Amino acid sequence: MPLDYQSETGPKLACRFAMGEYQGKPSFLLHAAGKGFYWKNIPPELEALVAMPNMEHSCKNFSLGPNGLFWYTYRSVKDVYEQKGSTSPNLWSTLNEDWKGGCPIRLSLGPQGFWWGEKEWIENPTTKNHLVQAFGVQPQTLVNESKQKYPGIRSFEIDFVTIGVKGAWVMGTTTGDPCWGGITEQLERTLKREMAAGHRVKNVVLCPARHDIYWIEYSDGTVDYFLPVDWDIHKIATYVKTHVNTVEEIWKPWDIPKPSVTGTTQLRQVKQNGDAWKFVEKLFTDGWRHPHKKPNPKIWFMFEVVWSVQLHTSFVSYLDRIENKGKFTVRQQIKGNQAYGWHGTRRRCAIGDDLNKLNQFCTDPACATCVILTRSFDANFAGKAPGRAFLRFGRAIYTSTVSSKADDYQSSTGSTYKSLILARTVKGTPDTRKVGDKKLVAPNPGFDCVEGQVGQELNYDECCFYHNDAVRPAFLILYK
């Protein structure tokens, strides 16, 4: 579709970024001035378009949608003011939009049936007076909120509108802070934190296929993002200036996380290359020690376990009790002599595989993963899994710093990914042993756990806990 217009609306951005879906997988297109294009999983027609000569300098705007839909505009080589548009097959009929003589100048594609845009047409050919009007089909919550918060707003005062799945949307204007609805807790927390720190949000991009991923650009030209793990984050970072999060977002391994606001245990996806991701990934990589299991597998998904109020309260109470007894912080040790350890167990469902069903835990009592994530560990279940009757140090909760050892104990029959739980533990004063005792029901008096050391019987370490409140699931990782 030819676009003969000279006007341009919307904020001046450091880069253009769009997310969509093609052949069942998320896709993106990134264009940064002076650096060119970078993309993943876009339709062949669009890939051929951005590969055209001089397109790095001719590109004006684009949007991606579900099922390979796209809209793309670029400046023609014939006339500095002429622009041309290219769209995926059947885009206009899919949107049920005939433009009524106008031309699209901005378009944001959401999930099937939702979009927002601006169109322009010449009202008076003699004076070439241009009119610009917003159009589209948006979630009702967006319509209601925008009318209430921005009554009488004109389309050129809108910086951006982005629409995601599950009714998620974000709208930004030139007149105030953005408003939103249906977005993830992580994105909402990020927006509130950065706005409170004085960072103006210039653009937000949601994905019309996945609820959890997002892209934010701030007024200083920096960007923040949460993207799929199989996208090359390091390469994306070479195209943009990455935003440095405010201090409040820094994750510290020994801080006690707040309990779930829902009252029940929840999983929260961990941001790739953030502090928590790097910490857990290093424990996983350093702990993969079995020579016959090389090379190391890759973590594809990571989730922090946000405990229920009950699990949170009982863990903190036990931690305080062990600390008061052992006085570990006085000796410059971590409170309660806490540690992280890997635990492998059965996963009979696909929890974590589908991010749109992230907290839909299964009810199969044989799915130990969901049982542990929702109720935490219980030493009474030790040794009851098929083929796992041997308990070197008796009935206890077993962890190890060796992730490749925990891998021996995991099974994921309902998924293509393997899974491990990283447990947060209160070791207190360990009863260290090199020889097993299958009759143990508790450590010796004065000790708080049993620590199996490498030597006579063990090739790799393990730590055993006999009090349920000494251990909590901290992270779930999916790997292969």
XYZ file of C-alpha atoms in Angstrom:
480
model
C 0.000 0.000 0.000
C 1.552 3.382 -0.963
C 1.656 5.943 1.802
C 1.903 9.551 0.623
C 2.231 11.534 3.825
C 4.740 13.776 5.495
C 3.605 13.750 9.101
C 4.977 11.512 11.812
C 3.524 11.001 15.275
C 4.702 9.200 18.388
C 7.870 9.583 20.456
C 11.357 9.656 18.966
C 12.793 6.272 19.885
C 16.387 5.083 20.116
C 15.336 1.905 18.327
C 12.299 0.165 16.885
C 11.311 -3.148 18.411
C 8.307 -5.375 17.780
C 7.270 -8.818 18.991
C 4.903 -11.248 17.336
C 4.341 -14.929 16.726
C 5.104 -17.108 13.711
C 4.605 -20.861 13.356
C 3.745 -21.200 17.032
C 6.851 -19.446 18.396
C 7.498 -15.850 19.523
C 9.286 -13.610 17.052
C 10.924 -10.192 17.124
C 12.311 -7.523 14.822
C 14.790 -4.933 16.078
C 16.064 -1.906 14.154
C 18.656 0.409 15.687
C 19.987 3.492 13.915
C 23.521 2.971 12.723
C 23.483 -0.715 13.658
C 20.898 -2.207 11.336
C 18.433 -5.027 11.882
C 18.355 -8.093 14.068
C 15.466 -10.567 14.126
C 14.329 -14.028 15.023
C 11.580 -16.223 13.574
C 9.960 -13.602 11.323
C 8.051 -14.585 8.135
C 10.178 -15.029 4.975
C 8.378 -12.147 3.225
C 9.414 -9.752 5.998
C 12.920 -11.169 6.189
C 13.380 -10.519 2.467
C 12.044 -6.987 2.908
C 14.453 -5.931 5.660
C 17.336 -7.472 3.695
C 16.730 -5.118 0.739
C 19.557 -2.670 -0.108
C 19.645 0.528 1.922
C 16.730 -0.643 4.096
C 18.719 0.152 7.232
C 18.290 3.851 6.396
C 14.852 3.609 4.752
C 12.930 1.836 7.528
C 10.302 4.019 9.211
C 8.021 1.812 11.304
C 6.784 -1.745 11.716
C 4.676 -4.033 13.862
C 4.411 -7.798 14.309
C 1.310 -9.745 15.243
C 0.088 -13.297 15.776
C 0.192 -15.977 13.069
C 2.938 -14.217 11.124
C 1.017 -10.957 10.595
C 3.193 -7.883 10.057
C 3.019 -4.251 8.929
C 6.094 -2.450 7.647
C 6.696 1.032 6.196
C 9.799 2.437 4.573
C 10.897 5.510 2.625
C 10.939 5.182 -1.126
C 14.130 5.890 -3.063
C 12.094 7.886 -5.598
C 10.916 10.668 -3.358
C 12.126 11.662 0.074
C 8.505 12.209 1.167
C 6.994 9.074 -0.304
C 6.642 6.001 1.833
C 5.575 2.501 0.949
C 3.940 -0.106 3.093
C 4.228 -3.868 2.989
C 1.964 -6.188 4.907
C 1.545 -9.859 5.482
C -1.088 -11.573 3.325
C -4.656 -10.809 4.374
C -3.666 -8.356 7.105
C -6.343 -5.807 6.263
C -9.082 -8.387 5.880
C -7.986 -9.969 9.146
C -8.318 -6.589 10.858
C -11.548 -5.908 8.940
C -10.234 -2.445 8.087
C -10.523 -0.673 4.718
C -8.976 2.648 5.849
C -11.769 4.588 4.075
C -9.268 6.442 1.962
C -6.799 7.007 4.747
C -3.334 5.573 5.222
C -1.941 3.909 8.374
C 0.924 5.799 9.965
C 1.120 3.854 13.235
C -0.069 0.345 13.956
C 0.288 -1.880 17.018
C -0.874 -5.453 16.490
C -2.157 -7.362 19.495
C -3.540 -10.882 19.775
C -6.134 -12.009 17.285
C -8.936 -9.435 17.086
C -7.130 -6.550 18.841
C -5.034 -3.692 17.468
C -4.480 0.045 17.765
C -3.262 2.523 15.217
C -3.420 5.939 13.607
C -4.515 6.689 10.071
C -4.091 9.878 8.069
C -5.814 11.310 5.037
C -5.914 14.608 3.155
C -9.099 16.467 4.044
C -8.632 19.217 1.450
C -6.560 18.371 -1.644
C -6.121 22.072 -2.432
C -4.626 23.029 0.923
C -3.315 19.502 1.555
C -4.725 19.731 5.066
C -3.977 16.441 6.825
C -6.199 14.747 9.386
C -4.945 12.088 11.808
C -7.286 9.793 13.703
C -6.803 6.858 16.060
C -8.617 3.624 15.302
C -8.689 -0.051 16.188
C -10.203 -2.628 18.510
C -8.889 -2.633 22.070
C -9.686 -4.554 25.261
C -12.611 -2.972 27.099
C -10.465 -2.298 30.164
C -8.146 -0.172 27.989
C -11.087 1.743 26.531
C -12.582 2.419 29.974
C -9.298 3.368 31.648
C -8.169 5.705 28.861
C -11.502 7.530 28.865
C -11.339 7.976 32.624
C -7.685 8.960 32.884
C -7.291 10.899 29.629
C -10.700 12.443 28.758
C -10.596 14.256 25.446
C -7.078 13.090 24.592
C -6.076 13.564 20.953
C -4.321 10.838 18.993
C -1.082 12.795 18.551
C -0.826 13.000 22.355
C -0.582 9.203 22.560
C 2.999 7.962 22.723
C 2.177 4.288 22.390
C -0.418 1.579 22.864
C 0.626 -2.055 23.163
C -1.708 -5.025 23.592
C -0.723 -8.480 24.833
C -2.448 -11.713 25.721
C -4.750 -12.278 28.714
C -6.166 -8.768 28.282
C -2.799 -7.126 29.007
C -2.167 -3.612 27.701
C -0.057 -0.520 28.375
C -0.778 2.997 27.108
C 1.610 5.946 27.278
C 0.911 9.611 26.574
C 2.734 12.905 26.322
C 0.649 14.248 29.209
C 1.521 11.886 32.068
C 2.633 8.497 33.266
C 1.460 5.391 31.397
C -1.492 3.347 32.547
C -1.972 -0.399 32.177
C -4.086 -3.426 32.892
C -3.673 -7.198 32.966
C 0.147 -7.132 32.843
C 2.417 -9.457 34.833
C 3.422 -8.663 38.388
C 7.043 -8.365 37.275
C 6.334 -5.771 34.580
C 4.067 -3.769 36.882
C 6.717 -3.802 39.608
C 9.363 -2.667 37.115
C 7.261 0.196 35.753
C 6.302 1.450 39.206
C 9.867 1.254 40.472
C 11.402 3.102 37.547
C 8.676 5.749 37.406
C 9.153 6.387 41.137
C 12.875 6.829 40.431
C 12.072 9.558 37.896
C 12.564 7.570 34.699
C 10.017 8.484 32.038
C 8.687 5.550 30.012
C 8.711 6.310 26.265
C 7.619 2.939 24.920
C 6.498 -0.500 26.025
C 6.132 -3.541 23.768
C 4.078 -6.574 24.789
C 3.993 -9.850 22.899
C 0.716 -10.946 21.259
C 1.644 -14.574 21.950
C 3.217 -14.693 25.440
C 2.135 -12.929 28.611
C 5.461 -12.814 30.426
C 7.853 -11.088 27.987
C 8.180 -7.332 27.478
C 10.376 -4.481 26.233
C 10.633 -0.995 27.789
C 12.399 2.100 26.486
C 13.021 5.074 28.762
C 13.426 8.765 27.925
C 17.227 8.522 28.179
C 17.265 6.013 25.318
C 18.027 3.002 27.510
C 15.963 -0.168 27.317
C 14.933 -2.852 29.785
C 13.522 -6.188 28.726
C 12.427 -9.644 29.770
C 12.727 -11.965 26.770
C 12.722 -15.705 26.010
C 15.873 -17.540 27.028
C 16.443 -18.898 23.510
C 16.763 -15.361 22.115
C 20.366 -14.153 22.036
C 20.188 -11.556 24.797
C 23.887 -10.759 24.518
C 23.566 -9.907 20.814
C 20.435 -7.851 21.415
C 22.383 -5.871 24.013
C 24.904 -4.834 21.324
C 22.126 -3.001 19.468
C 20.808 -1.006 22.413
C 21.857 0.768 25.571
C 20.713 -1.397 28.462
C 18.913 0.323 31.316
C 20.513 -0.006 34.737
C 17.834 -0.935 37.263
C 17.508 1.050 40.455
C 19.044 -0.347 43.622
C 15.753 -1.719 44.945
C 15.695 -4.381 42.217
C 19.069 -5.909 43.181
C 18.513 -9.490 44.293
C 20.425 -10.697 47.335
C 20.629 -14.456 47.989
C 20.176 -14.233 51.765
C 17.342 -11.736 51.897
C 14.065 -13.329 52.955
C 11.610 -12.828 50.070
C 8.167 -11.483 50.892
C 5.343 -14.057 50.999
C 2.859 -14.438 48.177
C 0.153 -11.781 48.095
C -2.348 -14.403 46.871
C -2.055 -16.422 50.075
C -0.831 -19.499 48.184
C 2.582 -20.432 46.843
C 3.290 -18.923 43.415
C 5.998 -19.265 40.767
C 7.544 -16.081 39.395
C 9.694 -16.245 36.279
C 13.267 -15.088 36.832
C 14.714 -12.466 34.505
C 17.502 -13.864 32.371
C 20.923 -12.390 33.190
C 19.551 -10.688 36.296
C 21.219 -11.188 39.659
C 19.072 -14.169 40.649
C 19.518 -15.900 37.284
C 23.293 -15.496 37.388
C 23.467 -16.764 40.979
C 21.410 -19.899 40.319
C 23.037 -20.565 36.950
C 26.493 -20.462 38.557
C 25.421 -22.934 41.255
C 24.064 -25.211 38.518
C 27.155 -24.949 36.295
C 29.712 -25.248 39.104
C 27.773 -28.187 40.544
C 27.689 -30.179 37.290
C 30.693 -32.379 38.110
C 30.030 -35.863 36.750
C 32.583 -36.346 33.931
C 30.333 -38.698 31.958
C 27.572 -36.061 31.858
C 29.557 -33.448 29.975
C 28.893 -31.076 28.293
C 26.733 -29.201 30.757
C 23.036 -28.856 29.901
C 21.446 -25.438 29.452
C 18.881 -23.804 31.718
C 15.892 -22.796 29.591
C 13.461 -21.557 32.242
C 13.913 -20.466 35.841
C 11.257 -19.648 38.412
C 11.481 -18.225 41.908
C 9.175 -19.904 44.396
C 7.181 -17.276 46.301
C 6.064 -19.019 49.481
C 2.651 -18.872 51.067
C 2.351 -16.909 54.303
C 2.330 -20.140 56.315
C 5.500 -21.516 54.724
C 7.182 -18.124 55.002
C 6.293 -17.685 58.683
C 7.373 -21.172 59.770
C 10.696 -20.928 57.896
C 11.539 -17.531 59.422
C 10.613 -18.826 62.884
C 12.877 -21.875 62.505
C 15.700 -19.730 61.106
C 15.491 -17.340 64.068
C 15.528 -20.272 66.498
C 18.649 -21.811 64.969
C 20.373 -18.425 64.796
C 19.614 -17.656 68.447
C 21.082 -21.019 69.389
C 24.195 -20.924 67.208
C 24.962 -17.168 67.051
C 26.281 -17.518 63.505
C 26.091 -13.850 62.542
C 28.260 -12.965 65.557
C 30.943 -15.152 63.934
C 30.524 -13.324 60.615
C 28.588 -16.232 59.094
C 25.286 -16.179 57.249
C 22.280 -16.140 59.552
C 21.484 -19.684 60.649
C 24.352 -20.931 58.475
C 22.012 -21.027 55.486
C 22.963 -22.703 52.225
C 21.477 -23.639 48.868
C 21.301 -27.228 47.686
C 19.909 -29.120 44.691
C 17.087 -31.624 44.965
C 15.960 -33.939 42.184
C 12.523 -35.545 42.266
C 9.604 -36.680 40.089
C 7.719 -34.267 37.842
C 4.714 -35.959 36.258
C 3.243 -32.816 34.698
C 4.510 -29.928 32.574
C 4.548 -27.228 35.251
C 6.715 -24.375 33.958
C 6.595 -25.437 30.302
C 3.611 -23.261 29.398
C 4.069 -19.773 30.805
C 0.393 -19.020 30.248
C -0.377 -21.766 32.797
C 2.484 -20.968 35.126
C 0.739 -21.422 38.459
C -1.658 -24.177 37.503
C -0.043 -26.860 39.670
C -1.211 -30.402 39.070
C -3.061 -32.391 41.733
C -1.346 -35.728 41.071
C -0.045 -36.889 44.496
C 2.746 -38.749 42.683
C 4.043 -35.486 41.175
C 6.523 -34.708 43.928
C 7.582 -31.481 42.206
C 4.149 -29.868 42.503
C 3.728 -31.223 46.032
C 7.055 -29.688 47.115
C 6.429 -26.382 45.329
C 3.017 -25.891 46.923
C 3.504 -27.499 50.359
C 7.320 -27.597 50.699
C 9.411 -30.615 51.692
C 8.350 -33.408 54.033
C 10.937 -35.874 55.357
C 8.219 -38.525 55.781
C 8.084 -38.934 51.978
C 11.801 -39.764 51.702
C 12.515 -43.150 50.151
C 8.955 -43.766 48.981
C 9.552 -43.127 45.281
C 9.975 -46.269 43.160
C 13.556 -47.461 43.295
C 14.553 -44.879 45.919
C 14.232 -46.917 49.117
C 17.939 -46.593 50.007
C 18.494 -43.770 52.492
C 22.131 -43.499 53.522
C 21.429 -41.236 56.471
C 17.877 -42.313 57.268
C 14.561 -40.683 56.516
C 15.399 -37.034 55.778
C 15.258 -34.323 53.138
C 18.340 -34.731 50.932
C 20.129 -31.940 49.062
C 23.512 -31.625 47.370
C 25.700 -28.852 45.980
C 26.277 -31.196 43.027
C 23.576 -30.503 40.451
C 24.642 -33.482 38.324
C 24.037 -35.732 41.349
C 20.542 -34.322 41.887
C 19.995 -34.949 38.166
C 20.205 -38.705 38.898
C 17.109 -38.433 41.082
C 14.894 -36.313 38.826
C 12.396 -37.657 36.333
C 10.171 -35.548 34.082
C 7.746 -37.889 32.378
C 5.300 -35.146 31.404
C 7.753 -32.767 29.729
C 10.590 -32.496 27.245
C 12.585 -30.588 29.875
C 14.312 -31.972 32.941
C 13.699 -30.175 36.223
C 15.516 -29.554 39.502
C 14.528 -27.703 42.645
C 17.092 -25.458 44.297
C 16.324 -25.565 48.005
C 17.112 -22.911 50.587
C 18.284 -24.623 53.757
C 19.151 -23.789 57.368
C 22.150 -25.953 58.197
C 22.859 -24.576 61.649
C 25.592 -26.760 63.131
C 26.156 -29.770 60.828
C 26.898 -33.263 62.092
C 29.553 -34.241 59.529
C 29.862 -37.933 58.654
C 31.711 -40.089 56.135
C 29.885 -43.324 56.927
C 26.152 -43.759 56.496
C 23.600 -44.781 59.106
C 20.256 -45.831 57.628
C 18.570 -45.801 61.038
C 19.056 -42.097 61.678
C 15.941 -40.092 62.497
C 17.796 -36.978 63.695
C 21.355 -35.678 63.974
C 23.282 -36.188 67.191
C 22.377 -33.872 70.094
C 23.732 -30.367 69.577
C 23.586 -30.625 65.769
C 20.948 -29.438 63.301
C 21.568 -31.530 60.183
C 23.784 -34.312 58.870
C 26.415 -33.467 56.290
C 27.701 -36.410 54.279
C 31.293 -35.781 53.275
C 33.161 -37.188 50.300
C 35.464 -40.034 51.265
C 34.707 -43.563 52.320
C 31.196 -43.956 50.911
C 30.363 -40.755 49.042
C 31.783 -39.541 45.755
C 29.739 -36.354 45.950
C 28.434 -34.448 48.981
C 24.928 -34.481 50.393
C 23.216 -32.718 53.280
C 20.271 -34.203 55.180
C 17.588 -32.348 57.119
C 15.212 -33.950 59.604
C 13.105 -30.882 60.405
C 10.733 -29.877 57.596
C 11.020 -26.170 58.341
C 14.769 -26.277 57.736
C 14.207 -26.533 53.975
C 12.144 -24.581 51.471
C 11.968 -24.729 47.661
C 13.618 -21.527 46.404
C 13.840 -21.999 42.634
C 12.615 -24.381 39.959
C 14.764 -24.748 36.847
C 13.945 -26.471 33.569
C 16.953 -27.643 31.580
C 18.119 -29.937 28.826
